[in-house]
Amino acid sequence: MNKDTNTPATTAQVEAAPKKEDISPVVTFGKPYTFEHKTYESIDLSGLDNLTAEDMIAADKYLTGNGNFSPMPEMSLEYALYIASVATGLPVEFFRHLPPKDAIKVKNRVTNFFYAED
């Protein structure tokens, strides 16, 4: 039911992608994460807004160079972590060593960025 009108929600309302402005660029880690003697409690992915198609091509080349192929690379963990690296300026190794739950948070935030409506 649509809570505002007491009418059933339409399929479009249920399946609508989030709007970009509804997605916070900050990913908060489950617990502090130390990388190269610096501790992080969160990262800011607002740099996603500055990505170019060239960055996406580089991410795809990174995947294939590592022997990975995906028909939808933007949905893969490795691709999303590479993109997060470009967006934050942190090395990809930072993201590759995250605890699994935090890595998935980053992946989901990057994927939501790509598929969110403008």
Coordinates of C-alpha atoms in Angstrom, one line a residue:
M1 CA 0.0 0.0 0.0
N2 CA 1.2 3.5 -0.7
K3 CA 1.3 5.1 2.8
D4 CA 0.4 8.5 1.5
T5 CA -2.8 7.6 -0.4
N6 CA -3.7 4.2 1.1
T7 CA -3.7 2.8 -2.5
P8 CA -1.6 -0.2 -3.6
A9 CA 1.9 0.8 -4.7
T10 CA 2.5 0.4 -8.4
T11 CA 5.3 -1.8 -9.8
A12 CA 7.1 1.4 -10.9
Q13 CA 7.1 2.7 -7.3
V14 CA 8.4 -0.6 -5.9
E15 CA 11.1 -1.1 -8.5
A16 CA 12.2 2.5 -8.9
A17 CA 16.0 3.0 -8.7
P18 CA 17.2 5.3 -6.0
K19 CA 17.9 8.9 -6.9
K20 CA 21.6 9.9 -6.9
E21 CA 20.9 12.7 -4.3
D22 CA 19.4 10.0 -2.0
I23 CA 22.7 8.0 -1.9
S24 CA 25.2 9.3 0.5
P25 CA 28.8 9.3 -0.9
V26 CA 30.2 8.3 2.6
V27 CA 30.6 4.6 3.4
T28 CA 31.0 4.0 7.1
F29 CA 33.0 0.9 8.0
G30 CA 31.7 -1.6 10.5
K31 CA 34.9 -1.1 12.6
P32 CA 38.0 1.1 12.1
Y33 CA 40.2 -0.1 9.3
T34 CA 43.9 0.4 9.3
F35 CA 45.9 0.6 6.0
E36 CA 49.5 1.7 5.8
H37 CA 49.6 3.0 9.4
K38 CA 46.5 5.2 9.0
T39 CA 43.1 4.3 10.5
Y40 CA 39.9 4.9 8.5
E41 CA 36.3 4.8 9.9
S42 CA 34.8 5.7 6.6
I43 CA 35.6 6.8 3.1
D44 CA 34.1 9.5 0.9
L45 CA 33.1 8.3 -2.6
S46 CA 31.9 11.8 -3.8
G47 CA 34.7 11.5 -6.4
L48 CA 32.4 9.1 -8.3
D49 CA 30.8 12.3 -9.7
N50 CA 34.0 13.1 -11.5
L51 CA 34.5 9.8 -13.3
T52 CA 34.7 9.6 -17.0
A53 CA 34.1 6.8 -19.5
E54 CA 37.9 6.5 -19.7
D55 CA 37.9 5.5 -16.0
M56 CA 35.4 2.8 -16.7
I57 CA 37.4 1.5 -19.7
A58 CA 40.5 1.4 -17.4
A59 CA 38.6 -0.6 -14.8
D60 CA 37.5 -3.0 -17.5
K61 CA 41.1 -3.4 -18.7
Y62 CA 42.2 -3.9 -15.1
L63 CA 39.7 -6.8 -14.8
T64 CA 40.6 -8.5 -18.0
G65 CA 44.3 -8.0 -17.2
N66 CA 43.7 -9.9 -14.0
G67 CA 42.1 -12.7 -16.0
N68 CA 38.5 -11.8 -15.1
F69 CA 35.7 -11.4 -17.6
S70 CA 32.2 -10.3 -16.9
P71 CA 29.3 -9.5 -19.3
M72 CA 28.3 -6.8 -16.7
P73 CA 31.7 -5.8 -15.2
E74 CA 30.1 -2.9 -13.2
M75 CA 28.3 -5.5 -11.1
S76 CA 31.5 -7.3 -10.1
L77 CA 33.3 -6.7 -6.8
E78 CA 36.7 -6.2 -8.3
Y79 CA 35.4 -3.6 -10.8
A80 CA 33.6 -1.7 -8.1
L81 CA 36.7 -1.6 -5.9
Y82 CA 38.9 -0.4 -8.8
I83 CA 36.3 2.4 -9.5
A84 CA 36.3 3.3 -5.7
S85 CA 40.1 3.5 -5.9
V86 CA 39.9 6.0 -8.8
A87 CA 37.1 8.0 -7.1
T88 CA 39.0 8.3 -3.8
G89 CA 42.6 8.4 -4.9
L90 CA 43.4 5.5 -2.6
P91 CA 45.3 2.5 -4.0
V92 CA 43.2 -0.4 -5.1
E93 CA 45.0 -2.5 -2.4
F94 CA 43.3 -0.4 0.2
F95 CA 40.0 -1.8 -1.0
R96 CA 41.2 -5.3 -1.7
H97 CA 42.1 -5.7 2.0
L98 CA 38.8 -4.5 3.4
P99 CA 36.8 -6.9 5.5
P100 CA 34.2 -8.6 3.4
K101 CA 31.2 -6.7 4.8
D102 CA 32.8 -3.3 4.2
A103 CA 34.0 -4.4 0.7
I104 CA 30.3 -5.2 -0.1
K105 CA 29.2 -1.8 1.2
V106 CA 31.6 -0.1 -1.1
K107 CA 30.5 -2.3 -4.1
N108 CA 26.9 -1.6 -3.4
R109 CA 27.5 2.2 -3.2
V110 CA 29.4 2.2 -6.5
T111 CA 26.8 0.0 -8.2
N112 CA 24.0 2.2 -6.9
F113 CA 25.9 5.2 -8.2
F114 CA 25.9 3.7 -11.7
Y115 CA 22.3 2.7 -11.7
A116 CA 20.6 5.5 -9.7
E117 CA 18.4 7.8 -11.6
D118 CA 19.5 11.4 -12.2

